[in-house]
Short mmCIF file of C-alpha atoms and ligand atoms in Angstrom, two decimals:
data_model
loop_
_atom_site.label_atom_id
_atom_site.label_comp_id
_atom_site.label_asym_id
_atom_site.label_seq_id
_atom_site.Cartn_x
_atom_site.Cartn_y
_atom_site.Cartn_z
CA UNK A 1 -6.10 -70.49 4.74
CA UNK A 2 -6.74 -68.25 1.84
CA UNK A 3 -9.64 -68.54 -0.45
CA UNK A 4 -9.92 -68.12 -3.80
CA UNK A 5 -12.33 -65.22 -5.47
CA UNK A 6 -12.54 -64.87 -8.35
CA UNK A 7 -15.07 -62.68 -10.58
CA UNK A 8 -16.16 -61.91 -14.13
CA UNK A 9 -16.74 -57.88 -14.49
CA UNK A 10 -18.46 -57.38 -18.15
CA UNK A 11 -19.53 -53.95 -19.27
CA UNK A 12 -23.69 -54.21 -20.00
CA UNK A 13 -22.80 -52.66 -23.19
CA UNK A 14 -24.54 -55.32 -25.43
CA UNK A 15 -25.01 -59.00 -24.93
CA UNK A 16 -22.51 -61.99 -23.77
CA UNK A 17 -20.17 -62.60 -27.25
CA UNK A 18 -18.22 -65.37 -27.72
CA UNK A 19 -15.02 -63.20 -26.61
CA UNK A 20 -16.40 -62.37 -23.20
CA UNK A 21 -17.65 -65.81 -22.53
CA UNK A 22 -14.31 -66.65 -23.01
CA UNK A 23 -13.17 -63.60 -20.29
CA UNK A 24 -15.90 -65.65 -17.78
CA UNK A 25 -15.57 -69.34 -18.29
CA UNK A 26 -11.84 -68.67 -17.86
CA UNK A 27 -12.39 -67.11 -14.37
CA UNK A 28 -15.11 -69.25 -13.44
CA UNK A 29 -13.03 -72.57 -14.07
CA UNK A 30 -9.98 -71.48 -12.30
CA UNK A 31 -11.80 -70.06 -9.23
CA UNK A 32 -13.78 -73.33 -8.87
CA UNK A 33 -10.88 -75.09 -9.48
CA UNK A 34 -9.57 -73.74 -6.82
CA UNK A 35 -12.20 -74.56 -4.42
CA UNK A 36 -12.91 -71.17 -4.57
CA UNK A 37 -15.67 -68.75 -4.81
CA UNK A 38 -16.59 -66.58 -8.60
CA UNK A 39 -18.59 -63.82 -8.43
CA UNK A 40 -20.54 -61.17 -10.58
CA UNK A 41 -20.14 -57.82 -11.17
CA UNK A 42 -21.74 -55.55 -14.09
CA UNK A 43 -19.66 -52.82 -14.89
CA UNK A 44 -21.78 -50.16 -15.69
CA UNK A 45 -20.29 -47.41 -14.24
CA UNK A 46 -19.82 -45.75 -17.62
CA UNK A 47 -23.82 -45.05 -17.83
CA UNK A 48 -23.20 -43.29 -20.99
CA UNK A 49 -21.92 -46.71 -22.63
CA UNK A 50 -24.41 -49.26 -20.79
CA UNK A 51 -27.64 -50.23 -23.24
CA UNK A 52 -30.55 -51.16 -21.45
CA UNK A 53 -31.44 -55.08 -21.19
CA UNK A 54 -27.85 -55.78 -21.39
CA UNK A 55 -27.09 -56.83 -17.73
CA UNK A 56 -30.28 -58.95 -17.55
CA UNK A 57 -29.62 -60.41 -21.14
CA UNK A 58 -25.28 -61.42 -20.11
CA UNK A 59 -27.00 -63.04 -16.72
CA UNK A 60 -29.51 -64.85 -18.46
CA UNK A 61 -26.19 -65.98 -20.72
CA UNK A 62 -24.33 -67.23 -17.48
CA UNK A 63 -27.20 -68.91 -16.33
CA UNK A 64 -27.72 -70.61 -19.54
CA UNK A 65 -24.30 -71.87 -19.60
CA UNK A 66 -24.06 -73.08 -15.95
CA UNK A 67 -21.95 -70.89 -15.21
CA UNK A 68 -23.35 -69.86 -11.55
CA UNK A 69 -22.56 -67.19 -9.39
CA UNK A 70 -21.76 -66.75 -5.22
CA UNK A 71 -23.72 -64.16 -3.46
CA UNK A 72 -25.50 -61.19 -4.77
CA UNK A 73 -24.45 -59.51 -8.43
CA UNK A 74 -22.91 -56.21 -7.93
CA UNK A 75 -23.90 -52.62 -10.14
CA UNK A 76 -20.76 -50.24 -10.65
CA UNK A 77 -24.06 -47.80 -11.24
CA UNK A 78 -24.93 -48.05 -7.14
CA UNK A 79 -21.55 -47.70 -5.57
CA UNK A 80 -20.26 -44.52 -7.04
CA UNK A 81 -20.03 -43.31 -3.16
CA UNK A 82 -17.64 -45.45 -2.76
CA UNK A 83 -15.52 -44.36 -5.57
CA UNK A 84 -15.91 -41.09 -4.01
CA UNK A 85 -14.69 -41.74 -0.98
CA UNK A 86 -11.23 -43.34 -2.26
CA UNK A 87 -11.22 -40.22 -4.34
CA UNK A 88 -11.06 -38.04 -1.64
CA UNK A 89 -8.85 -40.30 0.10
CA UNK A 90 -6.12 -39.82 -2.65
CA UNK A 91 -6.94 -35.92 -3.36
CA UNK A 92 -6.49 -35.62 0.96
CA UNK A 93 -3.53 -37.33 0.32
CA UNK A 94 -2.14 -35.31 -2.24
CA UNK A 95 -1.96 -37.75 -4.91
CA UNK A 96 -5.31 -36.84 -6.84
CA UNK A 97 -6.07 -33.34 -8.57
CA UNK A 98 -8.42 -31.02 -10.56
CA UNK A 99 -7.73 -31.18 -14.47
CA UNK A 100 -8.89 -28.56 -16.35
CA UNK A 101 -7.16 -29.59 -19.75
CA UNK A 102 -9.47 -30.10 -22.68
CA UNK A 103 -8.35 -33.05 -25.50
CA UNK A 104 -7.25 -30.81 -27.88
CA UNK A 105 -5.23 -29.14 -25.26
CA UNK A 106 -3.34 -32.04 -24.07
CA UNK A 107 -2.64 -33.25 -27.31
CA UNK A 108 -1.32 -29.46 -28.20
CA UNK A 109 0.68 -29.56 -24.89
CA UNK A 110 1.87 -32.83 -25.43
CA UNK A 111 2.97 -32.17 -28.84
CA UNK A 112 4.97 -29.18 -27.70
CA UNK A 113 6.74 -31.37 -25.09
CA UNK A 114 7.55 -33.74 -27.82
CA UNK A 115 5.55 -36.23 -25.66
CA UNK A 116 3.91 -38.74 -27.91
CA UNK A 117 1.29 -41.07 -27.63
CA UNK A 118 0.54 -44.66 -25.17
CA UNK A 119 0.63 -48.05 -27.69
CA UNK A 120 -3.59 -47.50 -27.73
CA UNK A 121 -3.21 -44.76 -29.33
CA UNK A 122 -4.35 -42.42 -26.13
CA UNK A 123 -2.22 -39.23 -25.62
CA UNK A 124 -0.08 -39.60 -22.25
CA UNK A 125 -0.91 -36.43 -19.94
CA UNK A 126 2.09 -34.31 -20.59
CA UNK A 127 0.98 -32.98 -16.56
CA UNK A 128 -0.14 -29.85 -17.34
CA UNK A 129 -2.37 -29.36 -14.21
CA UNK A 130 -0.21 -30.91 -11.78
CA UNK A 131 1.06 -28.24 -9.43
CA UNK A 132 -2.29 -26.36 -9.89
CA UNK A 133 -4.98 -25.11 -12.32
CA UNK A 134 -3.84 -22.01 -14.03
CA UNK A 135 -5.66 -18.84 -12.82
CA UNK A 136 -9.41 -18.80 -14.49
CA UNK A 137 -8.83 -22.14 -14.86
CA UNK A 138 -12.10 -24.30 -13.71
CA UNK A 139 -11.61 -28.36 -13.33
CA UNK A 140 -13.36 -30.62 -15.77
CA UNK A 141 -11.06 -33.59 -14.51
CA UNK A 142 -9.36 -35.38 -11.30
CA UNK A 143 -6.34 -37.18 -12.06
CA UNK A 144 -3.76 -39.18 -10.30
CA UNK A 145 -0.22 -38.49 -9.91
CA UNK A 146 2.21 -41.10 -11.52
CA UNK A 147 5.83 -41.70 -11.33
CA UNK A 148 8.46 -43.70 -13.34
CA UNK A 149 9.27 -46.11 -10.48
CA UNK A 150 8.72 -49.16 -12.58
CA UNK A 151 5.60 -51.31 -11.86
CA UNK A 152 6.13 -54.77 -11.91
CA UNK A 153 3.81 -57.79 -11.59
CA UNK A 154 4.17 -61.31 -13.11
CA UNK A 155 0.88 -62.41 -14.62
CA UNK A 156 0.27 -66.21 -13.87
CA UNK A 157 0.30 -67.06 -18.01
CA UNK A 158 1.68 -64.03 -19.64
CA UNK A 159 5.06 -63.95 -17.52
CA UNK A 160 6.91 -60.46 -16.06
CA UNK A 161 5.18 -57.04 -17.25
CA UNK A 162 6.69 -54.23 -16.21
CA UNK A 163 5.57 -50.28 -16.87
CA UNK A 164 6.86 -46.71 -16.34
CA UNK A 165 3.31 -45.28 -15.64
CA UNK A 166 4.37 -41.36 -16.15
CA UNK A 167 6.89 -42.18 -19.24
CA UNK A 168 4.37 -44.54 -20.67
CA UNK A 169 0.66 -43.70 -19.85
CA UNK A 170 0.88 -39.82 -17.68
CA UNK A 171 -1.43 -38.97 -14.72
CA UNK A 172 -4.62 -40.45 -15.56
CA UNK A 173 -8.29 -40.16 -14.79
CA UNK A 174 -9.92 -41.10 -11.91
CA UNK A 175 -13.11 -38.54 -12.36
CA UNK A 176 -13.94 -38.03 -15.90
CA UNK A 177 -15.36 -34.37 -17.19
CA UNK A 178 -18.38 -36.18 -18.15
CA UNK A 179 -18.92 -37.03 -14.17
CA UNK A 180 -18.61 -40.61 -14.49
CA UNK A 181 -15.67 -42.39 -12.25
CA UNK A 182 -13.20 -43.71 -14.77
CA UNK A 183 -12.96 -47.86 -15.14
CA UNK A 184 -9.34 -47.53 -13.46
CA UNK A 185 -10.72 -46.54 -10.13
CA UNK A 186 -13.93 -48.18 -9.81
CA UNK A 187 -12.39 -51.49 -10.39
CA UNK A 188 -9.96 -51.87 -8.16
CA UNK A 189 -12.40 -50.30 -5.23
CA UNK A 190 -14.50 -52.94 -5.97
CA UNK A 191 -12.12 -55.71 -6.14
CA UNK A 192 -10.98 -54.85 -2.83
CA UNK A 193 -13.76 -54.67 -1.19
CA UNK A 194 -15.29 -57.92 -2.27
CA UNK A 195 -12.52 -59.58 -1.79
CA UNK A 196 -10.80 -60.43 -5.53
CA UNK A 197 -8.03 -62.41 -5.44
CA UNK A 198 -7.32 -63.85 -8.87
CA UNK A 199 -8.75 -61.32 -11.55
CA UNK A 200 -8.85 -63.58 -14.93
CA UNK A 201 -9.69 -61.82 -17.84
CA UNK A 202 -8.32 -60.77 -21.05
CA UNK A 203 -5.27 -59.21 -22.34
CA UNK A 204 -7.26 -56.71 -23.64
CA UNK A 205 -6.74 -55.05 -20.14
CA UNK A 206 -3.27 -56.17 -19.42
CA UNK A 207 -2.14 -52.73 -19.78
CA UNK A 208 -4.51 -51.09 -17.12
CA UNK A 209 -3.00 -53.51 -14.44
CA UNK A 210 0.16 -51.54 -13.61
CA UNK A 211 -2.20 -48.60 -13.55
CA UNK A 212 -4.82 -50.40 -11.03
CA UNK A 213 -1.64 -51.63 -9.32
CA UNK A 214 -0.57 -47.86 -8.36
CA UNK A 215 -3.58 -47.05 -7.25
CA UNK A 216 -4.29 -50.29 -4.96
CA UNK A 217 -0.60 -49.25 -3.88
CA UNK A 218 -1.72 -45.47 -2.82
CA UNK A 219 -4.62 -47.02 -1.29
CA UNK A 220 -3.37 -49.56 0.26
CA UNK A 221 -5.74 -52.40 -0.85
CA UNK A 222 -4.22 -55.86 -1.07
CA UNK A 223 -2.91 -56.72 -4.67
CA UNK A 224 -4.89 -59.76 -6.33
CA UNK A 225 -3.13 -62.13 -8.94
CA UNK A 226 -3.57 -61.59 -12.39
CA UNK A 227 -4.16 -64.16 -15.43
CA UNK A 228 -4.45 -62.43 -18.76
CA UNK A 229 -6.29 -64.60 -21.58
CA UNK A 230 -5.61 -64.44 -25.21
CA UNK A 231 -8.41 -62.05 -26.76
CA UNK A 232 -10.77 -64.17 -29.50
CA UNK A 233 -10.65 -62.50 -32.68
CA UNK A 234 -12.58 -62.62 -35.76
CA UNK A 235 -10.60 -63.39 -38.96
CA UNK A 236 -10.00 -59.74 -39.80
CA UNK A 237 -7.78 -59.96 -36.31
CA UNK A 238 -10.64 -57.63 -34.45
CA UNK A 239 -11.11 -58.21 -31.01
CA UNK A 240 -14.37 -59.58 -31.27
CA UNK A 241 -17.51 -56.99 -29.69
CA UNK A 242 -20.82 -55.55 -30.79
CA UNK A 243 -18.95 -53.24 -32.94
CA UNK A 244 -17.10 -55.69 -34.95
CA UNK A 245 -20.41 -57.80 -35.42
CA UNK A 246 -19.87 -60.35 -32.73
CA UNK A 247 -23.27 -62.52 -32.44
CA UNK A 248 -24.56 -63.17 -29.09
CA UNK A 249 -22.89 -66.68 -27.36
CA UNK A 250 -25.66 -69.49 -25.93
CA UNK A 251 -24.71 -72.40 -24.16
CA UNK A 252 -23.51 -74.28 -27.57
CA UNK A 253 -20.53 -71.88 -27.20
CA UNK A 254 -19.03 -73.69 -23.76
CA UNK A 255 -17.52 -76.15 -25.77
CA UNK A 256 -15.56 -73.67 -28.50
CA UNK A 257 -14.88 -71.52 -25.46
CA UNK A 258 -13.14 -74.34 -23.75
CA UNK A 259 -11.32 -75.32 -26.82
CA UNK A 260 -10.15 -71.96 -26.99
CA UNK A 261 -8.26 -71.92 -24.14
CA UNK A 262 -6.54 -74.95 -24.59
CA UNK A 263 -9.63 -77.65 -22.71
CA UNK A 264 -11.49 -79.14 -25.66
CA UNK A 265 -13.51 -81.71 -23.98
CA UNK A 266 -12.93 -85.49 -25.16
CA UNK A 267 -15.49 -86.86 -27.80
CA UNK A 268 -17.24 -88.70 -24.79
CA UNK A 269 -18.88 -85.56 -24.24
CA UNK A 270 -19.91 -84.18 -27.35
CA UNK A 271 -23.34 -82.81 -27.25
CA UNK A 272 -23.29 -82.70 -23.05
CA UNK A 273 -25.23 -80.81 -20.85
CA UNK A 274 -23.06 -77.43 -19.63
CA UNK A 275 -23.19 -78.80 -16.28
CA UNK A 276 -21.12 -81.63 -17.45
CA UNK A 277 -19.17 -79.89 -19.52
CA UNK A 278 -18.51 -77.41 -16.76
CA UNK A 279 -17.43 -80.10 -13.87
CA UNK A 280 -14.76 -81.67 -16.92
CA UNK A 281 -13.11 -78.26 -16.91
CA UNK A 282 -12.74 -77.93 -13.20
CA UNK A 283 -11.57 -81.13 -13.18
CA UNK A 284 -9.29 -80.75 -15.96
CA UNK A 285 -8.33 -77.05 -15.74
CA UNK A 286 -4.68 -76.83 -16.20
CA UNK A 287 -2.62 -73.11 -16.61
CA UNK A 288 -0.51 -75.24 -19.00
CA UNK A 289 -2.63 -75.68 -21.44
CA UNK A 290 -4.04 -72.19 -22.22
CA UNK A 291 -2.69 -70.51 -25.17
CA UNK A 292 -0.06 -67.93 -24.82
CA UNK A 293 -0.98 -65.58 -27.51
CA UNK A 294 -2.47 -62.52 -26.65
CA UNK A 295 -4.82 -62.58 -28.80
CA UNK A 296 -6.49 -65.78 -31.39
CA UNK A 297 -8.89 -66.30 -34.23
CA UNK A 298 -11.87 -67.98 -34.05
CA UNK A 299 -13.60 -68.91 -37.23
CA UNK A 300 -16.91 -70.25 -36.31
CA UNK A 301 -17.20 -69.01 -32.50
CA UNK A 302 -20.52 -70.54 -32.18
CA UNK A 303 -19.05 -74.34 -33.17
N1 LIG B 1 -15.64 -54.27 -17.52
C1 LIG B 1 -14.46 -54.61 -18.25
C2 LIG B 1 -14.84 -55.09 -19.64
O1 LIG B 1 -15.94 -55.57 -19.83
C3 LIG B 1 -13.67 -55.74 -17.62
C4 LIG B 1 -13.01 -55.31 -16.39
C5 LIG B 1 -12.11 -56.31 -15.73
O2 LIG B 1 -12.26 -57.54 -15.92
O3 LIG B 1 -11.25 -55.85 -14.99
O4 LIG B 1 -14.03 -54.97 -20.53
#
């Protein structure tokens, strides 16, 4: 019989906001619900981006609010030899390669090739490097090769997505210039291997999912389900995150946070422990009743 995993992956970029307790009560509640297991992973394979205390600070967060763990938490930071290795399994198979393009030169390139720009505002890799680095050439970059054989997944709330990964994103990165594996690789390495297979999280990242679908594809790692949840947003519609001011969640946020996705707890249990609050949303947890949007408001996160 298959089991459920599921797993919250934050970024130790600044403590647990209201948004991203969202992102893990939201996996939590419909892994347990499942009879299933939830795990931790910190995400901090971008060292450039991860601020010290961060990690300790988001577990401390969980832990506050109940929401507990199976087995050991994972570090992106210790397992870059395994992004390696699936690197070099994709460059033996000819499907990863040395970049050598600079920004300014793919945006020049892309410009020339009337090639315009992905709906984040990112320029898509007009694919300059693909057969080869140009003589003198050195590589700052390893990207993967892409094609426009649509990929298609239906998300359990958010319905059919489909993408054209070269028409609509280009190769991307798997090894940044800076040395750090990119998010797109070290993700779905790591979902494999523990065993992910529900990823719940929001829709912030619903358009990396065709992209981590490709690459489970050219590795040939089982494909998990996906549930996208609407983003929280302050009232200025910003997703909400240390830049945009969010203030760090506690445990008076499990309430809001079920609210928010469509599980406000009956009066009976205003004021509850989160352990009780927690077992009503297991009980309770219902696909039906989360919010469609892809993104929603919250006024007074905190409650
Ligand atoms: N580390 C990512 C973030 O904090 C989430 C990755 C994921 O859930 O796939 O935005």
């Amino acid at each position: 019989m298959r089991t459920t995993v599921g797993r919250f992956a934050p970024s130790p970029t600044g403590p647990l906001h209201f948004g991203s307790l969202v992102a893990a009560l939201g996996s939590f509640l419909d892994a347990r619900a499942q009879g299933g297991r939830w795990l931790v992973r910190i995400e901090d394979v971008d060292e450039a981006r991860t601020q010290p205390g961060a990690a300790d600070a988001i577990l401390a967060t969980l832990e506050a609010c109940g929401l507990a763990w199976d087995g050991r938490v994972e570090f992106q930071s210790r397992r870059t030899a395994r992004y390696n290795a699936a690197l070099e399994r994709l460059v033996a198979a000819h499907q990863a390669y040395p970049c050598g393009c600079s920004r300014s030169e793919i945006a020049a390139a892309a410009d020339a090739a009337g090639i315009g720009s992905a709906p984040d505002g990112a320029r898509i890799y007009p694919g300059t490097c693909r057969h080869g680095l140009a003589p003198g050439r050195s590589a700052r970059a390893m990207r993967v090769h892409t094609n426009n054989v649509p990929v298609e997944f239906t998300d359990r709330l958010q319905g059919r997505i489909v993408q054209s990964l070269e028409r609509g994103v280009g190769d991307f990165v798997l090894l940044r210039a800076d040395g750090f594996f990119a998010y797109q690789l070290a993700v779905v390495v790591d979902d494999a291997e523990q065993g992910v297979t529900d990823i719940v999280r929001g829709t912030d990242l619903i358009d990396s999912t065709a992209r981590q679908i490709h690459l489970q594809r050219l590795l040939g790692l089982p494909e998990p389900r996906y549930l996208h949840l609407p983003v929280a947003t302050n009232s200025r519609g910003e997703k909400l995150s240390k830049q945009t001011g969010a203030a760090p969640a506690d445990a008076r946020a499990l309430a809001p946070a079920l609210a928010f996705l469509g599980h406000a707890p009956p009066a009976s249990l205003a004021g509850a422990p989160a352990a009780e609050l927690l077992a009503w949303g297991i009980a309770h947890w219902d696909i039906a009743r989360l919010p469609r949007a892809r993104t929603s408001a919250v006024s007074s996160p905190a409650g």
